[in-house]
Coordinates of C-alpha atoms and ligand atoms in Angstrom, one line a residue:
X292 CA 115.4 97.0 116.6
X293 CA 112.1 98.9 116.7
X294 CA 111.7 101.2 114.0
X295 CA 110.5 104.3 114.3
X296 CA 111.6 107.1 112.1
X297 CA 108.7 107.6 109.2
X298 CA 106.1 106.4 110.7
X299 CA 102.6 108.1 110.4
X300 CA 100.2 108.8 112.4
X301 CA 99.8 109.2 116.1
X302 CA 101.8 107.2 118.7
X303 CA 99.3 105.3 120.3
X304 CA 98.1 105.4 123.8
X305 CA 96.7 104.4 126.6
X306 CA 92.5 105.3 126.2
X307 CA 90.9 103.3 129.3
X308 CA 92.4 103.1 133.0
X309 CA 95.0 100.7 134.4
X310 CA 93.2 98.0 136.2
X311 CA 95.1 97.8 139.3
X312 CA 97.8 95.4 139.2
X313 CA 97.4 91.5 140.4
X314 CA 100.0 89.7 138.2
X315 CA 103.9 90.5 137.8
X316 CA 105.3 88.8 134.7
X317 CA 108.9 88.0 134.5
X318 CA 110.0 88.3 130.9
X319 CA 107.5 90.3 129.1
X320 CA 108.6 89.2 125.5
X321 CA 105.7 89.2 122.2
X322 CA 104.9 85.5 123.1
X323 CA 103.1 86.4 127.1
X324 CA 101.9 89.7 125.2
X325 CA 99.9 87.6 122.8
X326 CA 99.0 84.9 125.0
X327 CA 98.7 85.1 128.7
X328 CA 98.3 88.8 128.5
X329 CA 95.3 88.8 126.4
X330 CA 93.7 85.9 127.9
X331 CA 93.8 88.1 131.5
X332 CA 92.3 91.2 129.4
X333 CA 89.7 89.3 128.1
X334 CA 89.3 87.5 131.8
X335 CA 88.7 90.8 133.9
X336 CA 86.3 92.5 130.3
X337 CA 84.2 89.1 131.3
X338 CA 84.3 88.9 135.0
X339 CA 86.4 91.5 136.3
X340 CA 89.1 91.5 138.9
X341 CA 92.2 93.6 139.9
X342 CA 94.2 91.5 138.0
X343 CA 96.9 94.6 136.1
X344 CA 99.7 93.1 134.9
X345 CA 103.3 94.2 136.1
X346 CA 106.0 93.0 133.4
X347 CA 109.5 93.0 133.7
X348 CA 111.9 92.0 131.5
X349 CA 114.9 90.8 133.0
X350 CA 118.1 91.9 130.8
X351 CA 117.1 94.5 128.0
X352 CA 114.9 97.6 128.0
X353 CA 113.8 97.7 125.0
X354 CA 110.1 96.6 125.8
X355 CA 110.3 99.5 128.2
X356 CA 111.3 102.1 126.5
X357 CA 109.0 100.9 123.5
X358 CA 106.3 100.6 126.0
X359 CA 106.1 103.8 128.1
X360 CA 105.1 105.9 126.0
X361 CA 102.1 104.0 125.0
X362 CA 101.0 103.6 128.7
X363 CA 102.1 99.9 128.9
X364 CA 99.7 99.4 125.7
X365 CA 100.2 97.6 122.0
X366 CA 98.5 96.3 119.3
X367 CA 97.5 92.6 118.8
X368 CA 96.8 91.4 115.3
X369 CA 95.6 88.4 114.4
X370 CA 97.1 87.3 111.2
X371 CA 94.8 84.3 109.2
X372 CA 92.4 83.7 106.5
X373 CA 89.9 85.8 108.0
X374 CA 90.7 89.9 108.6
X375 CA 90.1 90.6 112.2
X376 CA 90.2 94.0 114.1
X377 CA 93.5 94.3 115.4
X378 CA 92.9 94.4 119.2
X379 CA 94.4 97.3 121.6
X380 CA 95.9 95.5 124.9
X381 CA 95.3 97.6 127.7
X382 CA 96.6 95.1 130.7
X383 CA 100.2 95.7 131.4
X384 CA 100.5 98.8 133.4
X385 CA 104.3 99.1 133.8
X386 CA 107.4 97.5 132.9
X387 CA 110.3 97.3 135.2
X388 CA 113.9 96.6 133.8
X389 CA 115.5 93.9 136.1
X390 CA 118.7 94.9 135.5
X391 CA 118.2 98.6 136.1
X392 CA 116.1 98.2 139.0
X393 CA 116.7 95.0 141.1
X394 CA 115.0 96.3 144.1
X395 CA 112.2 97.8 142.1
X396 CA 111.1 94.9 140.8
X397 CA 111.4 92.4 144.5
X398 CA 109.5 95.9 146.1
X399 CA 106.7 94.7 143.1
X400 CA 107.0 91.3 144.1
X401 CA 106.3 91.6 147.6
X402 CA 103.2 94.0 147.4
X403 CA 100.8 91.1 149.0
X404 CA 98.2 92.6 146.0
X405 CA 100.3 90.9 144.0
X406 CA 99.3 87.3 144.3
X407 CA 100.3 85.4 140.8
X408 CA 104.1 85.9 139.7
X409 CA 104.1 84.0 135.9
X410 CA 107.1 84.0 133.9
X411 CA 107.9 83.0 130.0
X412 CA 111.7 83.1 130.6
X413 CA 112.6 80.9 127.7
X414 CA 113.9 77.1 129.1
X415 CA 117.7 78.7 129.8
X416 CA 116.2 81.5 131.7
X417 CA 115.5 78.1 134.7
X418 CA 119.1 77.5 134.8
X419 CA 117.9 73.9 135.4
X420 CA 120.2 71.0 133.6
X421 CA 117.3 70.4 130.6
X422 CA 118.5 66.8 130.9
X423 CA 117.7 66.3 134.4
X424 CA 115.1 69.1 135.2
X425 CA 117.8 70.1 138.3
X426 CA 118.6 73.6 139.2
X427 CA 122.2 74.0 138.1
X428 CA 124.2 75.5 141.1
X429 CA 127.1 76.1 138.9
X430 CA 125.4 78.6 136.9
X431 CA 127.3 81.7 137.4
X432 CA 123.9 83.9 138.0
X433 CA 122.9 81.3 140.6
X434 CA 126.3 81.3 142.5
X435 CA 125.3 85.0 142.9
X436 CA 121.9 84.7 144.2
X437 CA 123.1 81.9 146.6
X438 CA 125.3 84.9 148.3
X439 CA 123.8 88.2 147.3
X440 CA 120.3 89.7 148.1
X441 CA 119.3 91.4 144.9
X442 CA 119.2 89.0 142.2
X443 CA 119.9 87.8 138.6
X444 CA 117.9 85.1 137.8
X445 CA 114.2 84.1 137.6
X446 CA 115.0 81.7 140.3
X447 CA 116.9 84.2 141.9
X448 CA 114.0 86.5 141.7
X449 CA 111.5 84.1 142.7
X450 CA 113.2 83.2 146.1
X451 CA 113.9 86.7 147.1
X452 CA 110.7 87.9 146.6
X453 CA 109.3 84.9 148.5
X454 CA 111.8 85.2 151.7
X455 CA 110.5 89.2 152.1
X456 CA 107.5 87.7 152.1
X457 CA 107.7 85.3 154.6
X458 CA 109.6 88.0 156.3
X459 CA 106.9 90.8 156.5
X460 CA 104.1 87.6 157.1
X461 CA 102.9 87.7 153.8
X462 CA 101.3 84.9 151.9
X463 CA 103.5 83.6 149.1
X464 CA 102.1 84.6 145.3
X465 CA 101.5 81.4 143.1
X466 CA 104.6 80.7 140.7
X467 CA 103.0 80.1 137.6
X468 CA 105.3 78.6 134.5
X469 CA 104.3 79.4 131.2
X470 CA 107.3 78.4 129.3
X471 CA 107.6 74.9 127.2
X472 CA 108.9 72.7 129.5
X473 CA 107.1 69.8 130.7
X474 CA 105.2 69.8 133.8
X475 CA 107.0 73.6 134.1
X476 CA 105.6 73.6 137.5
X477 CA 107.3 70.6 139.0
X478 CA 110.6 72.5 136.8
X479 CA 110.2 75.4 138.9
X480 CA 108.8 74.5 142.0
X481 CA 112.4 72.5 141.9
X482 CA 114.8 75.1 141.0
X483 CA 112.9 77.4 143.7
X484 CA 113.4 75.2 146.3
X485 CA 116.8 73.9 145.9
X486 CA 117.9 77.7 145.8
X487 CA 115.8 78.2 148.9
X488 CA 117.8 75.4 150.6
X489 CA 120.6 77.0 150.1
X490 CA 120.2 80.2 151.2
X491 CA 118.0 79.5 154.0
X492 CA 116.1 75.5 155.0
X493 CA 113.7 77.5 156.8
X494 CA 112.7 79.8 153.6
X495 CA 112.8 76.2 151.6
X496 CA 109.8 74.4 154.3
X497 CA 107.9 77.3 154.0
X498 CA 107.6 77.7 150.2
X499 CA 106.9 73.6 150.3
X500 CA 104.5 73.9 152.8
X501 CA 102.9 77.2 151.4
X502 CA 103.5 78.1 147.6
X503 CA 102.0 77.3 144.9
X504 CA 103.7 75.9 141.3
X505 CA 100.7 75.5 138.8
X506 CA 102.0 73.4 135.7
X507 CA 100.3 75.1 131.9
X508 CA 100.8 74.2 128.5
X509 CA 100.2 77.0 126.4
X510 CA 99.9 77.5 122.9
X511 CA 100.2 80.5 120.0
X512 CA 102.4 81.0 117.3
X513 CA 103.8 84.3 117.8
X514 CA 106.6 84.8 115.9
X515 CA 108.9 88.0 117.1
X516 CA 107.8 91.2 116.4
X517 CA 109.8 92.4 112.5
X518 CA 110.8 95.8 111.7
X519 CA 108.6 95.6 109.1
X520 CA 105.6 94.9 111.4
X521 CA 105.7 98.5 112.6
X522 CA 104.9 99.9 109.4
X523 CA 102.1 97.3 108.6
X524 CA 100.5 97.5 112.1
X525 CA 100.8 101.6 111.8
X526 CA 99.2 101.3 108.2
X527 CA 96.3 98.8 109.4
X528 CA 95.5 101.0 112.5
X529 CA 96.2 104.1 112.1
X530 CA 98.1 104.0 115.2
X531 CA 102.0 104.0 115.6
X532 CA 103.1 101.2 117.8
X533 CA 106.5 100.5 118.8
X534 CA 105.7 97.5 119.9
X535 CA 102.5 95.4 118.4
X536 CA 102.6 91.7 118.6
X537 CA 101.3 89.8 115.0
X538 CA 100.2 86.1 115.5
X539 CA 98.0 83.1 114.9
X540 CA 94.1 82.9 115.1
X541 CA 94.7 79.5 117.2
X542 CA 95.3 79.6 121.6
X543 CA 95.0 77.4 123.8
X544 CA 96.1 77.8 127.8
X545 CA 95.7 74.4 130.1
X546 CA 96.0 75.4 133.6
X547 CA 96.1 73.0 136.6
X548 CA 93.7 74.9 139.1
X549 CA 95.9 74.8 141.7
X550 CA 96.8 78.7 142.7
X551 CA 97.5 80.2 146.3
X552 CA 93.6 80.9 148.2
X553 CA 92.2 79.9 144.9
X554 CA 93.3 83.0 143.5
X555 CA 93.2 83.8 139.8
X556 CA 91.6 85.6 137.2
X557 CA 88.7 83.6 135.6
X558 CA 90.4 82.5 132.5
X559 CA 87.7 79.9 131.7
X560 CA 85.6 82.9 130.8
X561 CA 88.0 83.5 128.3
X562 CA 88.6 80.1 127.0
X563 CA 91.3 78.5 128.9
X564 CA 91.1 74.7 130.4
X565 CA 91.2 74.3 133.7
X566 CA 92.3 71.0 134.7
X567 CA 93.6 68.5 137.5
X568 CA 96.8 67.2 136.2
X569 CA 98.0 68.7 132.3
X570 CA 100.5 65.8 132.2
X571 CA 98.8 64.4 128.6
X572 CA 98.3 68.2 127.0
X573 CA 101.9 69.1 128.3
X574 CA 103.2 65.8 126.2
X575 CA 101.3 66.1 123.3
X576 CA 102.3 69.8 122.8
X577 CA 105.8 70.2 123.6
X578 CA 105.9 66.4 121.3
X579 CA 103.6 67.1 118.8
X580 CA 104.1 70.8 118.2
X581 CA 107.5 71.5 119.7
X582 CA 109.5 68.8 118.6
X583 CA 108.4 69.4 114.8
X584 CA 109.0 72.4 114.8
X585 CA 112.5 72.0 116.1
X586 CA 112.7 68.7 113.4
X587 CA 111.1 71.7 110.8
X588 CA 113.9 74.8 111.9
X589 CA 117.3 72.7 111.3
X590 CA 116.3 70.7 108.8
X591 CA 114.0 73.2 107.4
X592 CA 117.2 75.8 108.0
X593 CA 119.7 73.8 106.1
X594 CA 117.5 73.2 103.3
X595 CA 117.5 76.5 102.9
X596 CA 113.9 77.2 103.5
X597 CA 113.1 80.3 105.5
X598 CA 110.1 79.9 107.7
X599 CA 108.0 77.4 108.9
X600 CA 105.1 78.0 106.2
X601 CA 108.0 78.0 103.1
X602 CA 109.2 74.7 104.5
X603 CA 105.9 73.4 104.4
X604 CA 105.1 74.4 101.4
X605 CA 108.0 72.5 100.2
X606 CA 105.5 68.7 99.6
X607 CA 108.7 66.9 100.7
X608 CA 109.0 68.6 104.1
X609 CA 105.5 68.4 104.3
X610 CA 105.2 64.7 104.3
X611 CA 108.2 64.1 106.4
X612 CA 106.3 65.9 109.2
X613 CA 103.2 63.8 108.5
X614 CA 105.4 61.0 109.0
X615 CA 107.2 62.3 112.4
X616 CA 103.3 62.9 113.6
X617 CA 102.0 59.8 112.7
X618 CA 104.3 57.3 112.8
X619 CA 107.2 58.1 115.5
X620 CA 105.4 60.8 117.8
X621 CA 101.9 60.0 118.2
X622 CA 102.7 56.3 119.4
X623 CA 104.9 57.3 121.9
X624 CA 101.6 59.4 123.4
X625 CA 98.5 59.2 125.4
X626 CA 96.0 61.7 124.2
X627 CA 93.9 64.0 126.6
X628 CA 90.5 62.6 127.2
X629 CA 88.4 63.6 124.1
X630 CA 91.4 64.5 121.7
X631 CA 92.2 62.9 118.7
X632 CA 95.6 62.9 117.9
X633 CA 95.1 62.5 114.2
X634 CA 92.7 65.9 114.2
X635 CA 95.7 67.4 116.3
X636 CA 97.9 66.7 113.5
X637 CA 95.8 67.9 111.0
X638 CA 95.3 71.5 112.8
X639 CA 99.0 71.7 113.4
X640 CA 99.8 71.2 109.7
X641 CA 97.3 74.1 108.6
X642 CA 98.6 76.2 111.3
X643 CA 102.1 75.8 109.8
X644 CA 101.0 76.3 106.3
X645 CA 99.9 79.7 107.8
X646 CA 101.1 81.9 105.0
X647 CA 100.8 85.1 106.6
X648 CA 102.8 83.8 109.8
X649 CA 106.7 84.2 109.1
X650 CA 108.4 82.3 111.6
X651 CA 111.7 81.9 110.9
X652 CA 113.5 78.7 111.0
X653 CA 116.3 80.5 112.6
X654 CA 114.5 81.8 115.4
X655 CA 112.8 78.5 116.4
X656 CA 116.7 76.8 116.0
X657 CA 117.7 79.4 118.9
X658 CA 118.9 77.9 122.3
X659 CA 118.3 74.2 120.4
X660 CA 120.5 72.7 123.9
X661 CA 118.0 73.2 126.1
X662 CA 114.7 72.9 123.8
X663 CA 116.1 68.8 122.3
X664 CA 115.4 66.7 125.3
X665 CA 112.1 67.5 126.0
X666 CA 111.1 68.2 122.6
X667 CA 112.5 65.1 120.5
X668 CA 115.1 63.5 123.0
X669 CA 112.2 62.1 125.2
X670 CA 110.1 60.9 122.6
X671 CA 113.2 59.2 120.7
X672 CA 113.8 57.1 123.9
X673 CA 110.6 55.9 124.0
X674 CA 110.2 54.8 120.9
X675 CA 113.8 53.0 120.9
X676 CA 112.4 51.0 124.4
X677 CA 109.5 50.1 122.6
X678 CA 111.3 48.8 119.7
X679 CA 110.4 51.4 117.1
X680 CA 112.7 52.7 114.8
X681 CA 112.7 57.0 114.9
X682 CA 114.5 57.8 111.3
X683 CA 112.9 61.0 111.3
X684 CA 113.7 62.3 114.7
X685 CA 117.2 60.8 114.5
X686 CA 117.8 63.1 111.1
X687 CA 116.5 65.8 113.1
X688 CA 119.4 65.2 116.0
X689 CA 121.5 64.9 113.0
X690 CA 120.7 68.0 111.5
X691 CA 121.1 69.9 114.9
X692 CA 124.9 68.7 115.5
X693 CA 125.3 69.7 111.9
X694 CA 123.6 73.4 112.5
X695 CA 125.9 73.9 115.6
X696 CA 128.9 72.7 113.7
X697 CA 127.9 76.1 112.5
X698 CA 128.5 75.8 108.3
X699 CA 125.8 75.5 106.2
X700 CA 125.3 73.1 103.3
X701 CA 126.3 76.1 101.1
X702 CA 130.0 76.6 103.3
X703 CA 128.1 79.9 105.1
X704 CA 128.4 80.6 109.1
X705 CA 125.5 79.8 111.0
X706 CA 124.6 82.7 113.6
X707 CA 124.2 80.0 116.1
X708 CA 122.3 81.2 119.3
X709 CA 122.5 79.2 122.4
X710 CA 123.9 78.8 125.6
X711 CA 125.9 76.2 125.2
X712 CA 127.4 77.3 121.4
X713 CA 131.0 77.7 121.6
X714 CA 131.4 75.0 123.8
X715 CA 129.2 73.0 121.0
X716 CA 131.3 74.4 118.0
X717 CA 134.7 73.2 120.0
X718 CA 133.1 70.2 120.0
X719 CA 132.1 70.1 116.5
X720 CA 135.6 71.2 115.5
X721 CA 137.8 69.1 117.7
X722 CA 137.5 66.3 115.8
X723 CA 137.0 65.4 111.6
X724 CA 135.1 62.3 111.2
X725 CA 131.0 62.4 111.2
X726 CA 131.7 59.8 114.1
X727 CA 133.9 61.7 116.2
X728 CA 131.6 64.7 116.0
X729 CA 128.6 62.6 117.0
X730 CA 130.4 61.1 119.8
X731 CA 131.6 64.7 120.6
X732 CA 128.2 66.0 120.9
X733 CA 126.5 62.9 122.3
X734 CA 128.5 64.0 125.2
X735 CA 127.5 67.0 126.3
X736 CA 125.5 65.4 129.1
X737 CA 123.1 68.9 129.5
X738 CA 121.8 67.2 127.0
X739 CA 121.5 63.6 126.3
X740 CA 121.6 61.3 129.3
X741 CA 124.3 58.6 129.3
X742 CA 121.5 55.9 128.5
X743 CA 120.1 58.4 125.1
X744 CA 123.8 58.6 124.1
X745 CA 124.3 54.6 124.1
X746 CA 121.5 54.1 122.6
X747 CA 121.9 57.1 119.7
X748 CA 125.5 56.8 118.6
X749 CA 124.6 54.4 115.5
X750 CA 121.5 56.0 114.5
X751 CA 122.9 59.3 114.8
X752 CA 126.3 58.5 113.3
X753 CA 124.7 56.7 109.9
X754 CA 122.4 59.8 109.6
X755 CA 124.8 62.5 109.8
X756 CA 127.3 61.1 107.6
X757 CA 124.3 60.8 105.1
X758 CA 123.9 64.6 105.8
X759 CA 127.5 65.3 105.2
X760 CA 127.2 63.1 102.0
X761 CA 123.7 64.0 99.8
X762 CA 122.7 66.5 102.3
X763 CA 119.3 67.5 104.3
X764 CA 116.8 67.3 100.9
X765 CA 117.3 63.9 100.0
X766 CA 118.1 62.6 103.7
X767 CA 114.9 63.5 103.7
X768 CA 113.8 61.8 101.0
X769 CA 115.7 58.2 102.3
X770 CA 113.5 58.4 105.3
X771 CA 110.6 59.0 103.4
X772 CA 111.3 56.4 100.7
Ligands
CS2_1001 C1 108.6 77.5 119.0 C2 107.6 77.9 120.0 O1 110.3 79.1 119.1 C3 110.0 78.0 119.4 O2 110.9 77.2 119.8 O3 108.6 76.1 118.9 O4 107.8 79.2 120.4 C4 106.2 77.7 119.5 O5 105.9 78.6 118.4 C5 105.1 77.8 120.6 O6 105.4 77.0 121.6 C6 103.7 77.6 120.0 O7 102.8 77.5 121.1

């Protein structure tokens, strides 16, 4: 994946101390490293702090073997209208492998300087039902944390780490979300505790009594790091980087202030909200943002266009998400105090028209099982209670049973990536008619509750078969029209 033969220039390194480490961050992928990771730089360069950050990424080394060398450093680059310096990360001090090192990483955890464990996991990496929220004791990694002491899973992780703790009379660190689920806290506060109960009630009172589960909604496009990126970051600094992260002028980090002693670096200095209750931010962005851009990747992906900004640029696309935003998602919301929804929209649709941001459709269409409920799903229901009609957002459920059917419009495979996809494409193929596959799908009950799938089996039904007859351009256009 990272490419480093030809490169020039020096491998970059590490030119200013480690601040010692506060923070361990489960799944160090190019979305933390250009998000939380730099507001915590620019946090302790304003107010200081021993808040180092220890990553670990659970499965693969490659982040630590690209990172080592460098001293835990990379490259940020902020790609936009304007040129700005590329910025040199200097926060992460060491990455652990997971896999490698079980012990290594719970010996991390349990350091009582470490106060703030955050994770960006992805939604699968909960293994929580995404229709329910619930901790899935099925789930094969779970089964083994229930019974063995060094774990697989985040939750796994998370309760481990927490019992040696309590153990060695410890205070708990503060679990702190920041993936794109909705009130992630309450998400993994739950799946914490119900894999607490099982291996020990005792373990399960003190973490209620005791921890922390802060809920954020965070914000950057940060598409992943190409092989090409390495040979423009290397040209632009000089520097070879096996690991830079390119993204989006725009963040924005919404924390409820709700941490273990009040502990925390002071990301206000660095331009993060902190807040009471996120409930209103969380909704608007995993609605707003999330949910188009999932609309955008399969029906973006099936009409062939390959990243967000081409699909965009397509005026067709385009209006369909004006639609989506202004008449099925924003009525479903209530806006943060102070926001207008319509500006919202606005800035979302120049950040998508972002021309120097590739963000591939296929990459946002990844793990589409667990991303649909609280993206779309949720937003769909409440428009069908109210009595509005959701064409747009029903296409998009459409077009996602017709991406993990896994044939394109054009007869190619799909590379479909998600949890759930053979189990979707058996589905898919177990039955011929654009009814039976709906039905088929509808039941997957990860997914839709029993209540969505009542009420989406017309809807859903009339627009797929459209999709299988004229295809995702001019669906598009009958919604429009
Ligand atoms: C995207 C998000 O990949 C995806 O599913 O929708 O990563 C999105 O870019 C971020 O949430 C933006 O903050």
């Amino acid at each position: 994946m990272w490419m480093e033969a030809g490169l020039p220039a020096e491998r970059l390194t590490r030119t200013v101390a480690a601040p010692k480490s506060g923070i361990v961050h489960l799944g160090l992928g190019a979305f933390y490293r250009a998000h939380g990771a730099i507001y915590t730089a620019d946090a302790i360069a304003k107010s200081g702090g021993d808040w180092g950050i220890i990553g670990v990424s659970l499965q693969s080394p490659t982040m630590r073997d690209a990172l080592t060398p460098q001293g835990g450093t990379y490259m940020a680059v902020t790609l936009g209208p304007e040129d700005i310096p590329p910025q040199h990360i200097q926060i992460v001090n060491q990455v652990l492998v997971a896999r490698e090192d079980p012990q290594a990483v719970l010996e991390a955890m349990t350091d009582p300087t470490i106060r703030i464990v955050s994770l960006t996991v992805t939604e699968k990496g909960y293994c929580h039902d995404p229709s329910t929220g619930e901790l899935n004791l099925d789930h094969p990694d779970i089964q083994h944390d229930i019974s063995q002491p060094l774990p697989r899973s985040a939750p796994g992780y998370l309760v481990r780490a927490l019992q040696a703790r309590h153990a060695a009379g410890i205070a708990p660190f503060t679990v702190q979300s920041c993936d794109n689920l909705p009130d992630n806290g309450r998400v993994v506060r739950g799946v914490v505790l119900a894999l607490a109960q099982q291996i020990d009630p005792d373990l399960a009172a003190w973490i209620t009594q005791a921890g922390r589960f802060p809920s954020s909604m965070v914000d950057r496009i940060v598409p992943a790091t190409k092989p090409e990126d390495l040979t423009y970051v290397a040209d632009l600094t000089g520097y070879q980087d096996a690991a830079p992260v390119l993204h989006e002028p725009f963040r924005q980090w919404v924390i409820e202030d709700d941490f273990v002693a009040g502990a925390r670096p002071d990301w206000e200095a660095a331009g993060a909200q902190m807040v009471g209750d996120i409930t209103a931010y969380e909704h608007m962005k995993l609605r707003m943002l999330n949910g188009t851009h999932s609309a955008l990747a399969y029906l973006g992906y099936l009409t062939g266009h390959e990243t967000i900004s081409d699909a965009m640029a397509d005026a067709r696309v385009a209006a369909f998400v004006e639609q989506l935003w202004q008449t099925e998602i924003a009525p479903t919301l209530t806006p943060p105090d102070g926001v207008s929804l319509c500006q919202y929209a606005e800035a979302l649709a120049s950040r998508y028209a972002n021309p120097r941001i590739r963000h591939l459709t296929w990459q946002i269409a990844m793990d589409g099982s667990q991303k649909l409920p609280q993206r779309i799903l949720g937003t769909v229901q409440d428009a069908l209670t109210a009595g509005h009609p959701c064409p747009g957002l029903v296409l998009a459920v459409a077009a996602w049973m017709r991406y993990v059917g896994g044939i394109d419009e054009n007869g190619h495979v799909i590379d479909v990536r998600d949890p759930l996809a053979a189990r979707l494409k058996t589905l898919s193929d177990g039955v011929d008619t654009p009814v039976g596959k709906v039905t088929a799908l509808l039941s997957v009950r990860e997914v839709f509750s029993a209540e969505q799938a009542a009420g989406l089996s017309a809807p859903v039904t009339q627009a797929y078969q459209r999709l299988v007859e004229i295809g995702a351009r001019d669906s598009i256009k009958e919604v429009l029209a």
